[in-house]
Coordinates of C-alpha atoms in Angstrom, one line a residue:
M1 CA -50.3 50.5 -83.3
A2 CA -49.3 52.8 -80.2
D3 CA -52.0 51.9 -78.7
D4 CA -51.5 47.9 -78.6
K5 CA -48.5 48.6 -77.2
M6 CA -49.7 50.3 -73.8
G7 CA -52.5 48.1 -73.4
S8 CA -49.6 45.6 -73.6
Q9 CA -47.4 47.5 -71.2
D10 CA -50.0 47.9 -68.9
Q11 CA -50.8 44.0 -68.9
T12 CA -47.3 43.1 -67.7
Q13 CA -47.3 46.2 -65.4
E14 CA -50.7 44.7 -63.7
S15 CA -49.3 41.4 -64.5
L16 CA -46.2 42.0 -62.2
P17 CA -45.8 42.8 -58.2
E18 CA -45.3 45.7 -55.9
E19 CA -41.7 45.1 -55.3
E20 CA -40.4 44.4 -58.9
V21 CA -42.7 47.6 -60.7
N22 CA -39.9 49.8 -59.3
F23 CA -38.9 52.2 -61.8
T24 CA -35.7 54.4 -61.2
S25 CA -36.4 58.5 -61.3
L26 CA -32.8 58.9 -62.7
P27 CA -32.7 61.8 -66.1
G28 CA -32.2 59.2 -69.1
Q29 CA -33.9 56.9 -67.2
A30 CA -37.3 57.0 -67.5
G31 CA -39.4 53.7 -68.2
K32 CA -36.0 51.6 -67.9
K33 CA -37.6 48.4 -64.9
R34 CA -34.5 48.1 -61.8
T35 CA -33.8 45.2 -61.2
A36 CA -31.3 43.6 -58.4
H37 CA -28.0 41.7 -59.3
Q38 CA -28.0 38.3 -59.8
A39 CA -24.9 35.4 -58.4
S40 CA -23.4 34.4 -62.1
F41 CA -23.5 31.0 -60.1
D42 CA -26.0 29.6 -57.5
T43 CA -24.4 28.6 -54.2
S44 CA -27.1 27.3 -53.2
N45 CA -26.7 23.4 -53.8
M46 CA -22.7 23.9 -52.4
R47 CA -21.2 21.8 -49.5
R48 CA -20.2 23.3 -47.1
L49 CA -16.3 23.1 -45.6
T50 CA -17.1 21.2 -42.3
Q51 CA -13.5 21.2 -39.0
K52 CA -12.4 17.4 -40.2
R53 CA -11.8 15.5 -37.1
P54 CA -8.4 14.1 -35.6
R55 CA -7.4 10.9 -37.0
P56 CA -7.6 8.6 -33.6
S57 CA -4.2 7.2 -32.8
A58 CA -2.7 3.9 -33.3
S59 CA -3.0 3.3 -29.3
Q60 CA -6.9 4.3 -29.0
Q61 CA -7.4 2.9 -32.6
I62 CA -6.5 -0.5 -30.5
H63 CA -8.6 0.5 -27.5
D64 CA -11.4 0.9 -29.3
R65 CA -10.8 -2.4 -31.1
Y66 CA -10.1 -4.7 -27.5
K67 CA -13.5 -2.8 -26.0
K68 CA -15.5 -3.4 -28.9
L69 CA -14.6 -7.0 -28.9
Q70 CA -15.3 -7.0 -24.9
E71 CA -18.8 -6.2 -25.8
M72 CA -19.3 -8.6 -28.8
A73 CA -18.0 -11.8 -26.4
A74 CA -20.2 -10.2 -23.4
A75 CA -23.4 -9.9 -26.2
A76 CA -22.4 -13.6 -26.9
P77 CA -25.5 -16.4 -25.7
P78 CA -23.4 -18.7 -24.2
A79 CA -22.8 -21.9 -26.4
E80 CA -24.9 -25.3 -26.3
P81 CA -22.5 -27.7 -25.4
E82 CA -22.7 -30.4 -28.8
S83 CA -24.3 -33.4 -29.0
V84 CA -21.8 -37.0 -28.3
P85 CA -23.7 -39.9 -30.5
S86 CA -23.8 -43.2 -27.8
S87 CA -25.5 -46.7 -29.0
S88 CA -27.6 -46.5 -26.1
G89 CA -28.9 -43.6 -27.6
S90 CA -28.9 -45.3 -30.9
L91 CA -32.5 -46.5 -30.4
L92 CA -34.1 -43.7 -28.8
S93 CA -33.3 -40.9 -31.8
S94 CA -34.6 -42.7 -34.2
A95 CA -38.2 -40.6 -34.6
A96 CA -41.3 -42.1 -35.7
N97 CA -40.9 -40.7 -39.6
K98 CA -37.6 -42.6 -39.8
K99 CA -37.4 -46.4 -40.9
R100 CA -35.2 -48.3 -38.6
L101 CA -32.7 -50.7 -41.2
A102 CA -31.2 -53.8 -40.1
H103 CA -27.5 -54.7 -39.6
R104 CA -26.1 -56.0 -43.2
P105 CA -23.2 -57.4 -42.1
K106 CA -20.0 -57.1 -43.9
I107 CA -18.8 -60.0 -46.5
P108 CA -15.1 -61.0 -46.3
P109 CA -13.0 -61.2 -49.5
P110 CA -12.2 -64.7 -51.0
A111 CA -8.9 -65.7 -49.3
G112 CA -7.1 -66.3 -52.4
K113 CA -8.5 -62.2 -53.7
Y114 CA -5.9 -60.0 -53.2
T115 CA -6.1 -56.1 -51.6
L116 CA -5.7 -52.7 -53.5
N117 CA -2.2 -53.1 -51.3
N118 CA -1.6 -56.2 -53.3
K119 CA -1.6 -58.3 -50.0
R120 CA -3.0 -61.6 -48.5
S121 CA -5.5 -60.2 -46.2
P122 CA -6.6 -63.5 -43.4
V123 CA -10.0 -64.7 -43.9
K124 CA -11.2 -63.4 -40.6
P125 CA -14.3 -66.4 -39.1
Q126 CA -17.7 -65.0 -38.8
N127 CA -18.9 -64.6 -35.3
S128 CA -22.1 -67.2 -34.9
L129 CA -23.0 -65.4 -32.7
R130 CA -23.7 -62.3 -33.9
K131 CA -26.4 -59.7 -31.6
S132 CA -29.8 -59.3 -32.6
P133 CA -30.1 -55.8 -34.6
S134 CA -32.9 -55.4 -31.5
T135 CA -31.0 -56.0 -28.8
P136 CA -29.3 -53.2 -27.4
A137 CA -26.3 -52.1 -27.2
P138 CA -24.5 -52.7 -23.7
T139 CA -22.8 -50.9 -21.5
L140 CA -19.3 -51.3 -21.5
A141 CA -17.6 -51.2 -18.2
K142 CA -14.0 -50.0 -18.0
T143 CA -11.0 -50.8 -15.7
A144 CA -8.0 -48.7 -15.1
P145 CA -5.2 -49.3 -16.7
K146 CA -2.7 -51.9 -14.5
G147 CA -0.7 -49.9 -12.1
G148 CA -2.9 -46.6 -12.3
R149 CA -5.1 -45.7 -9.7
R150 CA -9.0 -45.0 -10.3
V151 CA -10.4 -41.9 -9.9
A152 CA -14.1 -40.9 -10.4
H153 CA -15.9 -38.4 -11.5
T154 CA -16.3 -34.7 -10.7
P155 CA -18.5 -32.8 -12.3
A156 CA -16.9 -29.3 -13.2
P157 CA -18.1 -26.7 -10.8
S158 CA -20.5 -24.1 -12.7
T159 CA -18.1 -20.3 -11.5
L160 CA -18.4 -17.0 -11.8
K161 CA -16.7 -15.3 -14.1
R162 CA -13.8 -13.4 -12.6
P163 CA -14.2 -10.1 -13.1
T164 CA -11.8 -8.0 -15.2
V165 CA -10.5 -3.7 -15.1
P166 CA -13.4 -1.9 -17.0
A167 CA -10.4 0.1 -20.0
E168 CA -10.0 2.5 -20.0
F169 CA -7.8 5.2 -22.3
G170 CA -5.9 7.2 -20.8
S171 CA -5.2 5.7 -17.7
K172 CA -2.2 7.2 -15.1
I173 CA -1.7 2.7 -14.3
P174 CA -1.7 0.1 -17.3
T175 CA -4.1 -2.1 -16.8
S176 CA -1.8 -5.3 -16.9
T177 CA -1.0 -4.1 -12.6
R178 CA -4.3 -3.2 -12.3
Q179 CA -5.7 -6.0 -13.0
Q180 CA -2.9 -8.1 -11.6
Y181 CA -3.9 -6.8 -8.6
L182 CA -7.2 -6.4 -8.4
N183 CA -6.5 -10.6 -8.9
K184 CA -5.2 -10.7 -5.6
I185 CA -7.4 -8.7 -3.8
V186 CA -10.0 -11.2 -5.4
D187 CA -8.5 -13.8 -4.1
E188 CA -8.4 -13.0 -0.4
C189 CA -12.4 -11.7 -0.9
L190 CA -12.9 -15.0 -1.3
L191 CA -11.6 -16.1 1.6
I192 CA -13.8 -13.6 3.8
C193 CA -18.0 -12.6 2.1
Q194 CA -20.3 -15.5 1.3
S195 CA -21.0 -16.1 -1.9
E196 CA -18.6 -15.4 -5.7
Q197 CA -20.3 -12.5 -7.0
A198 CA -20.3 -10.7 -3.1
A199 CA -17.2 -11.0 -3.3
Y200 CA -16.2 -10.3 -6.9
D201 CA -18.0 -6.6 -6.2
R202 CA -16.2 -6.1 -3.0
A203 CA -13.1 -6.5 -5.2
L204 CA -14.1 -4.0 -7.9
K205 CA -14.7 -1.3 -5.1
E206 CA -11.5 -2.1 -3.4
E207 CA -9.4 -1.9 -6.7
K208 CA -11.8 1.2 -7.8
D209 CA -11.1 3.1 -4.6
C210 CA -7.1 2.3 -4.9
Y211 CA -7.1 3.7 -9.1
D212 CA -9.8 7.0 -7.4
R213 CA -7.0 7.5 -4.6
C214 CA -3.6 7.2 -5.8
T215 CA -2.0 9.8 -8.9
A216 CA 0.7 8.1 -9.7
R217 CA 2.0 4.6 -9.9
Q218 CA 4.1 4.0 -7.1
G219 CA 1.3 5.5 -5.3
Y220 CA -1.5 2.7 -6.8
L221 CA 0.7 -0.1 -5.6
T222 CA 1.1 1.0 -2.0
A223 CA -2.6 1.4 -1.8
T224 CA -3.1 -1.9 -3.0
V225 CA -0.7 -3.9 -0.7
S226 CA -2.2 -1.2 2.1
T227 CA -6.2 -2.9 1.0
I228 CA -4.5 -7.2 1.3
R229 CA -2.9 -6.4 4.4
R230 CA -6.2 -5.4 5.8
L231 CA -8.3 -7.5 3.9
R232 CA -6.2 -10.7 5.3
S233 CA -5.9 -8.8 8.6
E234 CA -10.0 -9.4 8.6
H235 CA -10.0 -13.3 8.1
G236 CA -6.6 -13.5 10.2
L237 CA -4.6 -14.2 8.4
S238 CA -0.7 -13.4 9.0
T239 CA 0.5 -10.7 5.9
T240 CA 4.1 -10.9 7.0
P241 CA 5.7 -15.0 8.5
T242 CA 6.7 -14.4 12.4
K243 CA 10.3 -14.7 14.1
K244 CA 9.8 -17.9 16.7
A245 CA 11.9 -17.4 19.8
V246 CA 15.2 -19.3 20.4
P247 CA 15.9 -20.5 23.4
A248 CA 19.5 -18.7 24.0
N249 CA 21.0 -22.4 24.4
Q250 CA 19.2 -24.2 20.9
Q251 CA 20.6 -20.9 19.2
R252 CA 23.4 -21.4 16.7
P253 CA 27.3 -21.3 17.4
K254 CA 28.5 -17.8 16.0
M255 CA 31.2 -17.8 13.2
S256 CA 34.8 -15.3 13.6
H257 CA 35.7 -14.4 9.7
A258 CA 39.2 -15.3 10.9
A259 CA 37.8 -19.4 12.1
V260 CA 36.6 -19.2 8.0
L261 CA 39.5 -17.9 6.8
G262 CA 41.3 -20.7 9.1
G263 CA 38.9 -23.8 7.7
S264 CA 38.7 -26.5 9.9
R265 CA 42.4 -26.4 11.1
A266 CA 42.4 -23.3 12.6
A267 CA 40.6 -24.4 15.7
H268 CA 43.4 -26.5 16.3
T269 CA 46.6 -25.8 14.6
S270 CA 49.0 -22.7 15.4
F271 CA 50.6 -22.3 12.0
S272 CA 51.3 -17.9 11.4
I273 CA 51.5 -15.3 14.3
H274 CA 48.1 -14.5 15.8
R275 CA 47.4 -10.4 15.9
H276 CA 45.3 -9.4 18.7
P277 CA 43.6 -6.2 17.8
I278 CA 45.0 -2.8 19.1
Q279 CA 41.8 -1.4 20.8
S280 CA 42.2 2.3 21.3
A281 CA 42.1 4.6 25.1
E282 CA 38.8 5.9 23.2
D283 CA 37.0 2.0 23.4
N284 CA 37.4 1.3 26.6
L285 CA 35.5 4.5 27.9
Q286 CA 33.5 3.5 31.5
G287 CA 32.3 4.6 34.5
A288 CA 34.2 8.5 35.8
E289 CA 35.8 9.3 31.7
L290 CA 32.9 7.8 29.7
Y291 CA 30.9 10.3 32.4
R292 CA 32.8 13.1 31.6
H293 CA 32.9 13.2 28.2
L294 CA 28.5 12.8 27.8
L295 CA 28.3 16.5 30.1
H296 CA 29.8 18.1 27.3
Y297 CA 26.5 17.8 24.9
V298 CA 23.7 17.6 28.3
L299 CA 21.0 20.0 26.6
T300 CA 21.0 22.6 28.7
E301 CA 17.5 24.6 29.8
E302 CA 16.9 26.5 27.3
Q303 CA 17.3 23.9 24.9
L304 CA 14.9 21.5 27.5
K305 CA 12.6 24.3 26.6
E306 CA 13.0 24.6 22.6
N307 CA 12.3 21.5 22.0
G308 CA 9.3 20.7 24.3
F309 CA 10.7 19.0 26.6
P310 CA 8.2 18.2 30.2
R311 CA 9.3 20.8 33.0
P312 CA 8.1 20.5 36.3
S313 CA 5.3 23.0 37.6
V314 CA 5.5 25.0 40.3
D315 CA 2.3 25.7 40.6
K316 CA 1.1 22.7 41.2
P317 CA 3.0 19.1 41.8
G318 CA 2.5 16.2 39.8
S319 CA 1.9 18.6 36.3
A320 CA 3.9 19.6 34.0
V321 CA 4.3 22.0 31.7
L322 CA 5.4 22.7 27.9
F323 CA 7.2 25.7 26.5
K324 CA 6.7 25.1 23.2
E325 CA 3.7 26.6 21.5
Q326 CA 1.9 23.7 19.1
T327 CA 1.0 23.8 15.7
K328 CA -2.5 23.3 15.5
K329 CA -5.0 24.4 19.0
S330 CA -8.4 24.9 19.2
S331 CA -9.9 26.4 21.9
D332 CA -12.9 24.5 22.1
P333 CA -11.8 21.8 24.3
T334 CA -14.2 18.8 21.8
M335 CA -12.3 19.8 18.8
K336 CA -9.3 17.8 17.4
Y337 CA -6.7 17.5 14.7
C338 CA -6.2 14.5 13.4
A339 CA -2.0 13.0 13.8
R340 CA -2.4 12.1 10.7
C341 CA -4.3 13.3 8.0
G342 CA -5.4 16.9 9.2
K343 CA -8.2 17.2 8.8
Q344 CA -10.6 18.1 12.1
F345 CA -13.0 15.6 14.0
T346 CA -15.2 15.8 17.9
V347 CA -14.5 14.0 20.7
L348 CA -16.8 13.6 23.2
N349 CA -15.4 14.7 27.1
N350 CA -16.1 10.9 28.1
N351 CA -13.8 9.6 24.9
R352 CA -15.9 10.0 22.8
Y353 CA -16.7 10.3 18.9
L354 CA -19.2 12.2 17.3
K355 CA -18.6 11.1 14.2
R356 CA -17.1 7.4 13.1
D357 CA -15.3 8.6 9.5
E358 CA -12.6 6.9 7.9
C359 CA -9.0 8.7 8.2
V360 CA -7.3 8.5 5.2
Y361 CA -3.3 9.9 5.5
H362 CA 0.3 9.9 4.0
H363 CA 2.0 6.6 6.0
G364 CA 5.3 8.2 4.5
K365 CA 6.6 11.9 4.8
L366 CA 6.2 15.1 2.6
W367 CA 10.7 15.0 1.6
K368 CA 11.3 18.2 -1.3
R369 CA 14.3 17.9 -3.9
R370 CA 15.5 19.4 -6.3
V371 CA 14.3 18.6 -9.5
A372 CA 14.8 20.6 -13.1
G373 CA 13.5 23.1 -13.2
G374 CA 12.3 23.5 -9.7
I375 CA 11.6 22.3 -6.4
E376 CA 8.8 19.0 -6.0
S377 CA 7.6 18.3 -2.9
R378 CA 6.6 14.9 -3.4
Y379 CA 5.2 12.1 -0.7
T380 CA 8.3 8.6 0.7
C381 CA 5.5 6.3 0.5
C382 CA 3.9 6.9 -3.1
Q383 CA 6.0 9.4 -4.0
G384 CA 2.7 11.6 -4.6
D385 CA 2.5 14.8 -4.9
A386 CA 1.3 17.4 -2.1
Q387 CA -2.5 17.4 -3.4
A388 CA -2.1 13.9 -3.8
E389 CA -5.2 12.0 -1.7
G390 CA -4.2 9.5 0.5
C391 CA -2.5 6.1 0.1
S392 CA -3.2 4.5 3.4
T393 CA -7.2 3.8 5.0
G394 CA -7.5 3.7 8.5
E395 CA -10.7 3.2 11.0
L396 CA -11.0 6.3 12.8
H397 CA -9.0 9.3 13.0
V398 CA -6.7 9.9 15.7
W399 CA -5.0 12.2 17.8
D400 CA -2.0 13.5 19.8
S401 CA -3.0 13.6 23.5
R402 CA 0.3 14.0 24.9
K403 CA 0.6 17.2 25.1
E404 CA -3.2 18.0 26.6
D405 CA -2.4 15.3 29.0
M406 CA 0.5 16.9 31.6
E407 CA -1.2 15.6 35.0
G408 CA 0.6 12.1 36.0
Y409 CA 3.6 13.5 35.7
V410 CA 6.8 11.8 38.1
T411 CA 10.2 13.4 38.6
T412 CA 13.8 11.6 39.1
L413 CA 15.1 11.8 42.3
Q414 CA 18.7 13.3 44.1
K415 CA 20.5 10.1 45.1
S416 CA 23.8 9.4 47.3
P417 CA 26.7 11.4 45.1
T418 CA 28.8 9.5 42.9
D419 CA 30.9 8.4 40.7
D420 CA 29.6 7.0 38.1
P421 CA 25.5 7.8 38.6
G422 CA 25.1 5.6 35.1
V423 CA 24.5 6.3 31.4
F424 CA 21.7 4.2 30.0
A425 CA 20.1 4.7 26.7
L426 CA 15.7 4.6 26.7
D427 CA 13.3 4.4 23.6
C428 CA 9.2 3.8 23.6
E429 CA 6.6 2.9 20.7
M430 CA 3.4 4.4 21.6
C431 CA -0.3 3.3 19.6
Y432 CA -3.9 5.1 19.3
T433 CA -6.4 4.8 21.5
Y434 CA -10.0 6.0 21.9
G435 CA -8.4 8.8 24.7
G436 CA -5.1 10.1 22.7
M437 CA -1.3 8.2 22.0
E438 CA -0.2 5.9 24.8
L439 CA 2.5 3.6 25.5
T440 CA 2.9 0.3 24.8
R441 CA 6.5 -0.7 25.0
V442 CA 10.0 0.4 26.8
S443 CA 13.5 -0.7 25.5
V444 CA 16.0 0.1 28.1
V445 CA 20.3 -0.1 27.0
N446 CA 23.4 0.3 28.7
W447 CA 26.4 0.9 27.7
S448 CA 27.8 -2.0 26.8
N449 CA 24.8 -2.2 24.8
K450 CA 23.1 -4.6 26.3
L451 CA 19.3 -4.7 27.4
V452 CA 18.8 -4.5 31.0
Y453 CA 15.0 -3.4 30.9
E454 CA 11.9 -4.3 28.2
T455 CA 8.2 -4.4 28.7
L456 CA 5.0 -4.3 27.0
V457 CA 2.1 -1.3 28.4
K458 CA -1.7 -1.3 28.6
P459 CA -3.3 1.4 27.8
E460 CA -5.0 3.5 29.9
N461 CA -8.8 3.4 27.1
K462 CA -8.9 0.7 24.0
V463 CA -7.0 0.9 21.9
I464 CA -7.5 2.5 18.0
D465 CA -5.4 1.1 16.1
Y466 CA -1.7 -0.7 17.2
N467 CA 0.8 1.0 14.1
T468 CA 2.5 -2.4 13.9
R469 CA 3.9 -0.4 10.8
F470 CA 6.4 1.5 12.8
S471 CA 6.1 0.0 16.2
G472 CA 5.9 -3.8 15.1
I473 CA 3.5 -4.5 17.6
K474 CA 0.6 -6.6 16.8
A475 CA -3.2 -7.6 18.8
E476 CA -1.3 -10.5 19.9
D477 CA 1.5 -9.6 21.8
M478 CA -0.9 -7.4 24.5
I479 CA -2.6 -10.4 24.9
G480 CA -2.1 -11.4 28.7
I481 CA -0.6 -8.0 29.9
E482 CA -1.2 -6.4 32.6
T483 CA 1.6 -3.5 33.6
T484 CA 0.8 -0.2 33.6
I485 CA 2.8 3.0 33.2
R486 CA 2.3 3.3 36.8
D487 CA 4.4 0.1 36.8
V488 CA 6.9 1.0 34.0
Q489 CA 7.2 4.6 36.8
A490 CA 8.6 2.6 39.5
V491 CA 11.1 0.7 38.2
L492 CA 12.5 3.5 36.3
L493 CA 13.3 5.9 39.0
S494 CA 14.4 2.8 40.4
M495 CA 17.0 2.5 37.9
F496 CA 17.4 6.6 37.3
S497 CA 18.5 9.4 39.6
A498 CA 18.7 13.1 38.7
E499 CA 22.6 11.9 37.7
T500 CA 21.5 9.5 35.8
L501 CA 22.8 11.2 31.3
L502 CA 19.9 9.8 29.5
L503 CA 20.1 8.6 25.4
G504 CA 17.7 9.2 23.3
H505 CA 17.0 10.3 19.4
S506 CA 14.2 13.1 19.7
L507 CA 13.7 11.8 23.4
E508 CA 11.1 14.5 24.2
S509 CA 8.7 12.0 23.4
D510 CA 9.6 9.3 25.3
L511 CA 9.6 11.2 27.6
L512 CA 5.8 12.9 27.5
S513 CA 4.8 9.4 27.3
L514 CA 6.9 7.8 29.8
K515 CA 5.5 11.4 32.4
I516 CA 8.9 11.6 34.0
I517 CA 11.3 14.8 34.2
H518 CA 14.4 13.9 33.7
S519 CA 17.3 16.7 32.8
K520 CA 20.5 15.1 32.2
V521 CA 19.2 15.0 28.3
V522 CA 21.8 13.6 26.1
D523 CA 20.2 13.8 23.2
T524 CA 21.6 12.6 19.2
S525 CA 19.1 15.5 17.4
V526 CA 20.7 17.8 18.9
V527 CA 23.9 16.8 18.7
F528 CA 23.7 16.0 15.0
P529 CA 21.8 18.8 14.0
H530 CA 20.0 19.6 10.8
K531 CA 21.4 21.9 7.9
M532 CA 18.6 23.9 8.0
G533 CA 17.8 24.8 12.2
P534 CA 15.4 24.2 14.0
P535 CA 12.7 23.2 14.9
Y536 CA 14.1 20.7 11.1
K537 CA 15.9 17.2 12.9
R538 CA 17.1 14.3 11.0
A539 CA 16.3 10.8 11.2
L540 CA 18.1 8.2 13.8
R541 CA 18.3 5.8 10.2
T542 CA 19.1 8.9 8.1
L543 CA 22.4 9.6 10.8
M544 CA 23.5 5.4 11.1
N545 CA 24.1 5.5 7.4
E546 CA 25.5 8.6 7.6
F547 CA 28.3 8.3 9.8
L548 CA 28.1 4.7 11.2
Q549 CA 27.3 3.0 7.5
K550 CA 25.0 0.9 9.2
I551 CA 20.9 0.0 8.1
I552 CA 18.4 -0.2 11.1
Q553 CA 14.7 -0.1 10.8
N554 CA 14.6 -2.1 7.8
D555 CA 12.8 -4.6 9.4
V556 CA 8.5 -5.0 7.2
G557 CA 7.8 -5.6 10.6
G558 CA 8.1 -2.5 11.9
H559 CA 10.9 -0.8 14.3
D560 CA 12.7 -2.1 17.5
S561 CA 13.1 0.5 20.7
K562 CA 15.8 -1.6 21.3
E563 CA 17.6 -1.7 18.2
D564 CA 16.6 2.5 17.8
A565 CA 18.2 3.0 21.6
V566 CA 21.5 0.5 20.9
A567 CA 21.5 3.2 17.6
C568 CA 22.1 5.9 19.7
V569 CA 24.3 4.4 22.5
D570 CA 26.1 4.3 19.2
L571 CA 26.8 7.3 17.5
M572 CA 27.3 9.1 20.6
K573 CA 30.3 6.1 21.0
W574 CA 31.5 7.8 17.3
R575 CA 30.9 11.5 18.1
I576 CA 33.2 11.2 21.7
K577 CA 35.9 8.7 19.4
E578 CA 36.2 11.7 16.8
D579 CA 36.4 14.6 19.5
I580 CA 39.0 12.5 21.3
R581 CA 41.1 12.6 17.6
S582 CA 40.5 15.3 17.0
S583 CA 41.1 16.9 20.5
K584 CA 38.2 18.9 20.7
L585 CA 37.7 17.1 25.0

């Protein structure tokens, strides 16, 4: 019996694998097999915990549904037009396997029989000349109703479907706004391109460029309006209607406020005491007295140098020097910095561009303003931040060459001494050419705000941008203009003397454009300084709004140089009146 047990135990050990025949050597456990611990439950079929995906929001669900509907509409085959049966087509539609039945006339009810409505129906006589079933139906001729006009049938043209803005979830610009301006761009492209498909492709590209450049809705609107204006200029349509000049003898007579209050009888009837307005002493300042008051605001030699006015060169006659250093200046004379976007580009010695790159810039200024939590900088044109891409585009980069070309300057001359050397205000408009910035218009007014001289000036180089947004000058305005800067210098030297007072706002820019050296200068940007001091300056429009409650430079067609010159005179009149009232002078 013992041998049988030992034999069965040996057989069991031989049948087990080697890794399972392991015995412990602990005392009291000899001969016992050691087995690994098994879990009380099976974990192989357990469901693995997965992280739940966040549920989409309501707006995202609507966006997904709308996008799916667009895909289904695009994938659906075009619907086939339904066939309308006609009398002539009934004969052709009978197939060979169908038998045509002869027409059976409908038998009318007898004369004495009542219908379902209990009314006696009259018997209609049968037409004995009924047409044969084999005779095809004739074509009926229709005439227009009496008094109507016959209109010929015109088949509907097969046009392509207008493009739509691709739907994007979380877009920075509303899709409805983008689609609205895309339709406007499409209308302009259809007038330029040869085919509809080419117009649609270009419109989509133009709108996408505007969308990619902007960071806010205001910037997108500014960019699209600029694009539409550029497209209209391609096919020759003006963006804004120009005002036609009205002759002086055909202008409507002006009506005073007193005439409006008095009515029609006030012109020939006196019913009250007419009180003339009392004019103060400061309103009648003229001649030598006016000149004496304005002398207190003439810039000194140090102020002329600090503000960048051209000063005569001692070493080289006919040249000028600047004592104010330029902010950006390259050691290489062919390397220029763009005056609009600030990028660096190359211009060869013959004023030819090495590479024709498009200029993307902001036409507004970067203003700082206080917000909750600090100060932020935003562009006035599109409300974009300092890192926002430009909202306007130009054909080429441009630069200001006035501070580089210091040749060809003239100086006002001394004339016979008089008590009234004269007081004038001037303003200039410039454009960008292949040679830099050049003069295009000059306006001069006297102390009575009367225009004494104004002319358009032909630039020496080919024009890149007339700067219409600010100057108001267009290419068609320069047709037939032959006046050069030398002609303007000759006229101004005959009008001004070395003692004449010249008024202006940032007048150093105008004198650089005119290439005139003058010392008796009254600059409103210095008379009304900025609270932060130089080099900051207050805008002329801001000064007029604050001190005189007048709005200038608000015309969509651009600035008016005469308006700016008159504004400088009005500001100095206000300044002198305030000084006289406060007994400062």
